[in-house]
Tab-separated table of N, CA, C and O in Angstrom:
chain	number	residue	atom	x	y	z
I	28	MET	N	208.854	297.396	51.786
I	28	MET	CA	207.431	297.430	52.088
I	28	MET	C	206.935	298.395	53.099
I	28	MET	O	205.950	298.644	52.839
I	29	THR	N	207.767	298.490	53.943
I	29	THR	CA	207.262	299.382	54.906
I	29	THR	C	207.020	301.007	54.585
I	29	THR	O	206.382	301.443	55.217
I	30	GLU	N	207.934	301.415	53.608
I	30	GLU	CA	207.753	302.742	53.105
I	30	GLU	C	206.499	302.896	52.494
I	30	GLU	O	205.901	304.054	52.682
I	31	TYR	N	205.846	302.031	51.851
I	31	TYR	CA	204.380	302.219	51.372
I	31	TYR	C	203.388	302.256	52.624
I	31	TYR	O	202.247	302.921	52.416
I	32	PHE	N	203.599	301.539	53.866
I	32	PHE	CA	202.701	301.689	54.873
I	32	PHE	C	202.836	302.911	55.317
I	32	PHE	O	201.929	303.428	55.912
I	33	PHE	N	204.046	303.381	55.589
I	33	PHE	CA	204.371	304.884	56.276
I	33	PHE	C	203.625	305.947	55.222
I	33	PHE	O	203.293	307.021	55.625
I	34	ALA	N	203.829	305.665	53.811
I	34	ALA	CA	203.169	306.617	52.754
I	34	ALA	C	201.814	306.759	53.127
I	34	ALA	O	201.216	307.755	53.016
I	35	ALA	N	200.884	305.623	53.276
I	35	ALA	CA	199.695	305.448	53.472
I	35	ALA	C	199.269	306.018	54.709
I	35	ALA	O	198.179	306.944	54.920
I	36	LEU	N	200.211	306.041	55.797
I	36	LEU	CA	199.869	306.532	57.026
I	36	LEU	C	199.943	308.110	56.920
I	36	LEU	O	199.059	308.818	57.575
I	37	LEU	N	201.180	308.585	56.159
I	37	LEU	CA	201.229	309.812	55.932
I	37	LEU	C	199.876	310.551	55.365
I	37	LEU	O	199.415	311.608	55.618
I	38	MET	N	199.573	310.006	54.104
I	38	MET	CA	198.368	310.547	53.527
I	38	MET	C	197.217	310.502	54.346
I	38	MET	O	196.240	311.381	54.353
I	39	THR	N	196.974	309.460	55.276
I	39	THR	CA	195.597	309.360	56.161
I	39	THR	C	195.995	310.687	57.290
I	39	THR	O	194.881	311.423	57.495
I	40	LEU	N	197.033	310.848	57.602
I	40	LEU	CA	197.279	311.949	58.623
I	40	LEU	C	196.921	313.495	58.003
I	40	LEU	O	196.418	314.264	58.614
I	41	LEU	N	197.407	313.315	56.912
I	41	LEU	CA	197.207	314.589	55.998
I	41	LEU	C	195.667	314.828	55.887
I	41	LEU	O	195.165	316.073	55.773
I	42	GLY	N	195.206	313.865	55.539
I	42	GLY	CA	193.651	313.807	55.183
I	42	GLY	C	192.881	314.328	56.508
I	42	GLY	O	191.836	315.039	56.582
I	43	VAL	N	193.242	313.826	57.479
I	43	VAL	CA	192.521	314.043	58.852
I	43	VAL	C	193.020	315.174	59.381
I	43	VAL	O	192.034	316.066	59.647
I	44	ALA	N	194.169	315.785	59.090
I	44	ALA	CA	194.280	316.952	59.372
I	44	ALA	C	193.782	318.228	58.788
I	44	ALA	O	193.129	319.191	59.271
I	45	TYR	N	193.336	317.880	57.335
I	45	TYR	CA	192.563	318.934	56.519
I	45	TYR	C	191.193	318.815	56.878
I	45	TYR	O	190.729	319.890	57.223
I	46	VAL	N	190.562	317.693	57.369
I	46	VAL	CA	189.433	317.579	57.656
I	46	VAL	C	189.074	318.286	59.100
I	46	VAL	O	188.126	319.171	59.258
I	47	LYS	N	189.881	317.986	59.919
I	47	LYS	CA	189.755	318.467	61.380
I	47	LYS	C	190.076	320.249	61.315
I	47	LYS	O	189.243	320.994	62.014
I	48	GLY	N	191.058	320.653	60.508
I	48	GLY	CA	191.360	321.954	60.245
I	48	GLY	C	190.198	322.678	59.511
I	48	GLY	O	189.984	323.924	59.855
I	49	TYR	N	189.646	322.033	58.654
I	49	TYR	CA	188.315	322.643	57.678
I	49	TYR	C	187.229	322.798	59.044
I	49	TYR	O	186.686	323.994	58.922
I	50	ASP	N	187.029	321.769	59.483
I	50	ASP	CA	185.781	322.083	60.607
I	50	ASP	C	186.184	323.053	61.570
I	50	ASP	O	185.138	323.897	62.062
I	51	PHE	N	187.462	323.293	61.987
I	51	PHE	CA	187.901	324.270	62.962
I	51	PHE	C	187.673	325.378	62.560
I	51	PHE	O	187.145	326.717	62.966
I	52	VAL	N	188.291	326.000	61.251
I	52	VAL	CA	188.240	327.343	60.718
I	52	VAL	C	186.883	327.512	60.234
I	52	VAL	O	186.469	328.787	60.229
I	53	LYS	N	185.934	326.407	59.598
I	53	LYS	CA	184.651	326.683	59.305
I	53	LYS	C	183.933	327.286	60.579
I	53	LYS	O	182.865	328.242	60.563
I	54	ARG	N	184.085	326.737	61.778
I	54	ARG	CA	183.411	327.055	62.909
I	54	ARG	C	183.729	328.321	63.512
I	54	ARG	O	183.071	329.217	63.932
I	55	ARG	N	185.191	328.761	63.588
I	55	ARG	CA	186.113	330.056	64.038
I	55	ARG	C	185.648	331.050	63.162
I	55	ARG	O	185.390	332.266	63.435
I	56	SER	N	186.028	330.988	61.753
I	56	SER	CA	186.169	331.931	60.932
I	56	SER	C	185.838	331.584	59.410
I	56	SER	O	186.820	331.386	58.889
I	57	PRO	N	184.738	331.569	59.117
I	57	PRO	CA	184.586	330.902	57.963
I	57	PRO	C	185.078	331.598	56.667
I	57	PRO	O	185.073	331.504	55.535
I	58	ASP	N	185.312	333.091	56.887
I	58	ASP	CA	185.538	333.861	55.822
I	58	ASP	C	187.368	333.394	55.443
I	58	ASP	O	187.737	333.819	54.335
I	59	HIS	N	188.095	332.745	56.137
I	59	HIS	CA	189.343	332.266	56.011
I	59	HIS	C	189.248	330.977	55.465
I	59	HIS	O	190.562	330.265	55.324
I	60	LEU	N	188.422	330.512	55.048
I	60	LEU	CA	188.496	329.041	54.432
I	60	LEU	C	189.152	328.844	53.188
I	60	LEU	O	190.141	327.997	53.085
I	61	VAL	N	189.329	329.968	52.464
I	61	VAL	CA	190.056	330.071	51.251
I	61	VAL	C	191.736	329.965	51.576
I	61	VAL	O	192.519	329.312	51.030
I	62	HIS	N	191.990	330.971	52.661
I	62	HIS	CA	193.337	330.764	53.199
I	62	HIS	C	193.640	329.601	53.730
I	62	HIS	O	194.797	329.030	53.378
I	63	PHE	N	192.794	328.944	54.386
I	63	PHE	CA	193.099	327.697	55.101
I	63	PHE	C	193.435	326.542	53.994
I	63	PHE	O	194.411	325.700	54.022
I	64	TYR	N	192.579	326.374	52.804
I	64	TYR	CA	192.738	325.719	51.694
I	64	TYR	C	194.304	325.713	51.069
I	64	TYR	O	194.980	324.987	50.596
I	65	LEU	N	194.711	326.939	50.896
I	65	LEU	CA	195.939	327.467	50.297
I	65	LEU	C	196.887	326.867	51.187
I	65	LEU	O	197.877	326.530	50.640
I	66	ILE	N	196.780	327.264	52.305
I	66	ILE	CA	197.915	327.020	53.393
I	66	ILE	C	198.151	325.351	53.476
I	66	ILE	O	199.271	324.900	53.487
I	67	MET	N	197.074	324.779	53.650
I	67	MET	CA	197.214	323.327	53.724
I	67	MET	C	197.700	322.560	52.330
I	67	MET	O	198.235	321.587	52.345
I	68	ALA	N	197.162	323.174	51.119
I	68	ALA	CA	197.647	322.699	50.003
I	68	ALA	C	199.040	322.855	49.809
I	68	ALA	O	199.910	322.102	49.406
I	69	THR	N	199.874	324.056	50.157
I	69	THR	CA	201.011	324.073	50.325
I	69	THR	C	201.831	323.341	51.224
I	69	THR	O	202.761	322.705	50.920
I	70	ILE	N	201.395	323.184	52.492
I	70	ILE	CA	201.938	322.321	53.399
I	70	ILE	C	202.123	320.786	52.658
I	70	ILE	O	202.856	320.014	52.912
I	71	ARG	N	200.821	320.357	52.166
I	71	ARG	CA	200.722	319.037	51.598
I	71	ARG	C	201.757	318.790	50.617
I	71	ARG	O	202.685	317.786	50.432
I	72	MET	N	201.691	319.741	49.564
I	72	MET	CA	202.592	319.771	48.353
I	72	MET	C	204.327	319.506	48.913
I	72	MET	O	205.016	318.695	48.581
I	73	MET	N	204.558	320.520	50.105
I	73	MET	CA	205.891	320.543	50.291
I	73	MET	C	206.512	319.184	50.937
I	73	MET	O	207.543	318.740	50.877
I	74	LEU	N	205.635	318.882	51.910
I	74	LEU	CA	205.641	317.678	52.759
I	74	LEU	C	205.983	316.286	51.730
I	74	LEU	O	206.759	315.564	51.928
I	75	ILE	N	205.165	316.335	50.803
I	75	ILE	CA	205.117	315.160	49.812
I	75	ILE	C	206.382	315.162	48.906
I	75	ILE	O	207.058	314.150	48.625
I	76	ALA	N	206.788	316.378	48.527
I	76	ALA	CA	208.040	316.590	47.818
I	76	ALA	C	209.182	316.169	48.561
I	76	ALA	O	210.253	315.748	47.852
I	77	THR	N	209.090	316.723	49.895
I	77	THR	CA	210.342	316.261	50.745
I	77	THR	C	210.252	314.824	50.834
I	77	THR	O	211.647	314.371	50.851
I	78	VAL	N	209.311	314.198	51.271
I	78	VAL	CA	209.331	312.698	51.365
I	78	VAL	C	209.948	312.051	50.122
I	78	VAL	O	210.678	311.072	50.470
I	79	ILE	N	209.404	312.469	48.839
I	79	ILE	CA	209.917	311.840	47.885
I	79	ILE	C	211.195	312.268	47.615
I	79	ILE	O	212.160	311.195	47.239
I	80	ALA	N	211.821	313.325	47.950
I	80	ALA	CA	213.349	313.667	47.743
I	80	ALA	C	214.060	312.810	48.887
I	80	ALA	O	215.240	312.182	48.310
I	81	ILE	N	213.577	312.655	50.050
I	81	ILE	CA	214.685	311.889	51.004
I	81	ILE	C	214.459	310.302	50.541
I	81	ILE	O	215.541	309.840	50.586
I	82	TYR	N	213.427	309.732	49.979
I	82	TYR	CA	213.411	308.163	49.630
I	82	TYR	C	214.434	308.403	48.314
I	82	TYR	O	215.144	307.038	48.196
I	83	VAL	N	214.240	308.977	47.506
I	83	VAL	CA	215.164	309.089	46.227
I	83	VAL	C	216.535	309.199	46.547
I	83	VAL	O	217.394	308.476	46.143
I	84	PHE	N	216.883	310.108	47.661
I	84	PHE	CA	218.206	309.963	48.174
I	84	PHE	C	218.609	308.734	48.600
I	84	PHE	O	219.755	308.422	48.511
I	85	PHE	N	217.967	308.227	49.529
I	85	PHE	CA	218.216	306.663	50.214
I	85	PHE	C	217.596	305.650	49.469
I	85	PHE	O	217.893	304.461	50.104
I	86	ALA	N	217.140	305.715	48.391
I	86	ALA	CA	216.540	304.275	47.693
I	86	ALA	C	217.681	303.267	47.291
I	86	ALA	O	218.820	303.776	46.754
I	87	PRO	N	217.255	302.165	47.405
I	87	PRO	CA	218.555	301.169	47.133
I	87	PRO	C	218.641	301.071	45.457
I	87	PRO	O	219.899	300.902	44.999
I	88	SER	N	217.724	301.311	44.637
I	88	SER	CA	217.705	301.307	43.266
I	88	SER	C	216.968	302.476	42.637
I	88	SER	O	215.759	302.917	43.342
I	89	ARG	N	217.218	302.679	41.388
I	89	ARG	CA	216.393	303.853	40.727
I	89	ARG	C	215.046	303.345	40.372
I	89	ARG	O	214.090	304.314	40.653
I	90	GLU	N	214.767	302.268	40.053
I	90	GLU	CA	213.278	301.800	39.918
I	90	GLU	C	212.609	301.863	41.206
I	90	GLU	O	211.356	302.285	41.005
I	91	ASP	N	213.051	301.510	42.185
I	91	ASP	CA	212.046	301.766	43.484
I	91	ASP	C	211.999	303.298	43.771
I	91	ASP	O	210.942	303.432	44.044
I	92	ALA	N	212.884	303.971	43.669
I	92	ALA	CA	212.726	305.406	43.788
I	92	ALA	C	211.532	305.800	42.884
I	92	ALA	O	210.653	306.555	43.327
I	93	ILE	N	211.538	305.352	41.656
I	93	ILE	CA	210.507	305.902	40.611
I	93	ILE	C	209.140	305.324	40.935
I	93	ILE	O	208.170	306.070	40.948
I	94	HIS	N	209.169	303.977	41.499
I	94	HIS	CA	207.739	303.434	41.817
I	94	HIS	C	207.202	303.971	43.065
I	94	HIS	O	205.827	304.530	43.065
I	95	PHE	N	208.052	304.383	44.005
I	95	PHE	CA	207.760	305.151	45.160
I	95	PHE	C	207.172	306.462	44.601
I	95	PHE	O	206.242	306.688	45.506
I	96	ALA	N	207.678	307.327	44.263
I	96	ALA	CA	207.305	308.589	43.888
I	96	ALA	C	205.955	308.493	42.996
I	96	ALA	O	205.151	309.298	43.513
I	97	ILE	N	205.800	307.433	42.351
I	97	ILE	CA	204.524	307.399	41.384
I	97	ILE	C	203.447	307.186	42.568
I	97	ILE	O	202.352	307.744	42.226
I	98	ILE	N	203.441	306.255	43.408
I	98	ILE	CA	202.556	305.728	44.132
I	98	ILE	C	202.333	306.931	45.014
I	98	ILE	O	201.144	307.010	45.372
I	99	LEU	N	203.193	307.528	45.395
I	99	LEU	CA	202.985	308.573	46.562
I	99	LEU	C	202.328	309.783	45.831
I	99	LEU	O	201.331	310.244	46.245
I	100	LEU	N	202.688	310.102	44.419
I	100	LEU	CA	201.645	311.050	43.975
I	100	LEU	C	200.185	310.671	43.494
I	100	LEU	O	199.601	311.459	43.727
I	101	ILE	N	200.154	309.277	43.241
I	101	ILE	CA	198.880	308.864	43.001
I	101	ILE	C	198.055	308.978	44.484
I	101	ILE	O	196.899	309.621	44.365
I	102	MET	N	198.855	308.536	45.526
I	102	MET	CA	198.072	308.847	46.645
I	102	MET	C	197.764	310.182	47.101
I	102	MET	O	196.698	310.540	47.651
I	103	TYR	N	198.522	311.078	46.794
I	103	TYR	CA	198.433	312.461	47.087
I	103	TYR	C	197.227	313.023	46.316
I	103	TYR	O	196.143	313.523	46.736
I	104	ALA	N	197.142	312.568	44.915
I	104	ALA	CA	195.954	312.923	44.006
I	104	ALA	C	194.754	312.444	44.760
I	104	ALA	O	193.780	313.127	44.654
I	105	ILE	N	194.714	311.328	45.171
I	105	ILE	CA	193.331	310.635	45.598
I	105	ILE	C	192.855	311.365	47.062
I	105	ILE	O	191.834	311.697	47.481
I	106	THR	N	194.191	311.721	47.747
I	106	THR	CA	193.931	312.415	48.882
I	106	THR	C	193.025	313.818	48.797
I	106	THR	O	192.271	314.105	49.440
I	107	MET	N	193.432	314.450	47.960
I	107	MET	CA	193.128	315.701	47.381
I	107	MET	C	191.563	315.744	46.999
I	107	MET	O	190.800	316.399	47.279
I	108	VAL	N	191.288	314.661	46.187
I	108	VAL	CA	189.999	314.444	45.511
I	108	VAL	C	189.031	313.934	46.710
I	108	VAL	O	187.837	314.731	46.833
I	109	VAL	N	189.441	313.101	47.757
I	109	VAL	CA	188.711	312.675	48.745
I	109	VAL	C	188.450	313.674	49.524
I	109	VAL	O	187.118	314.045	50.133
I	110	THR	N	189.487	314.598	50.050
I	110	THR	CA	189.273	315.625	51.183
I	110	THR	C	188.415	316.847	50.446
I	110	THR	O	187.566	317.329	51.073
I	111	LEU	N	188.417	317.096	49.075
I	111	LEU	CA	187.461	318.192	48.451
I	111	LEU	C	186.376	317.615	48.536
I	111	LEU	O	185.376	318.567	48.686
I	112	SER	N	185.938	316.428	48.125
I	112	SER	CA	184.745	315.856	47.992
I	112	SER	C	183.846	315.616	49.316
I	112	SER	O	182.692	315.735	49.496
I	113	LEU	N	184.724	315.493	50.343
I	113	LEU	CA	184.199	315.451	51.742
I	113	LEU	C	183.746	316.681	52.253
I	113	LEU	O	182.733	317.022	53.037
I	114	ARG	N	184.258	317.941	51.870
I	114	ARG	CA	184.205	319.213	52.738
I	114	ARG	C	183.563	320.275	51.593
I	114	ARG	O	183.334	321.220	51.935
I	115	HIS	N	183.310	319.855	50.515
I	115	HIS	CA	182.721	320.912	49.594
I	115	HIS	C	181.476	320.547	48.795
I	115	HIS	O	181.044	319.330	48.699
């Protein structure tokens, strides 16, 4: 159960990092917002894939790994929708 708490915490931190970074880049150099978005999307995607891979490697059962991966991907999609709707 703690893995879901840490997954929610990770998504929250990624969302906050995106919002704060977006504000910073918009204030300093608005021409680079596209680059910022692409870099953050890459970082988020790689981080989520890494967390899923680590959990799958250490998961006690296959079903737990599948459920965790599905939940994390759903949370990732929700984070993407929320951050894009907040800033665009």
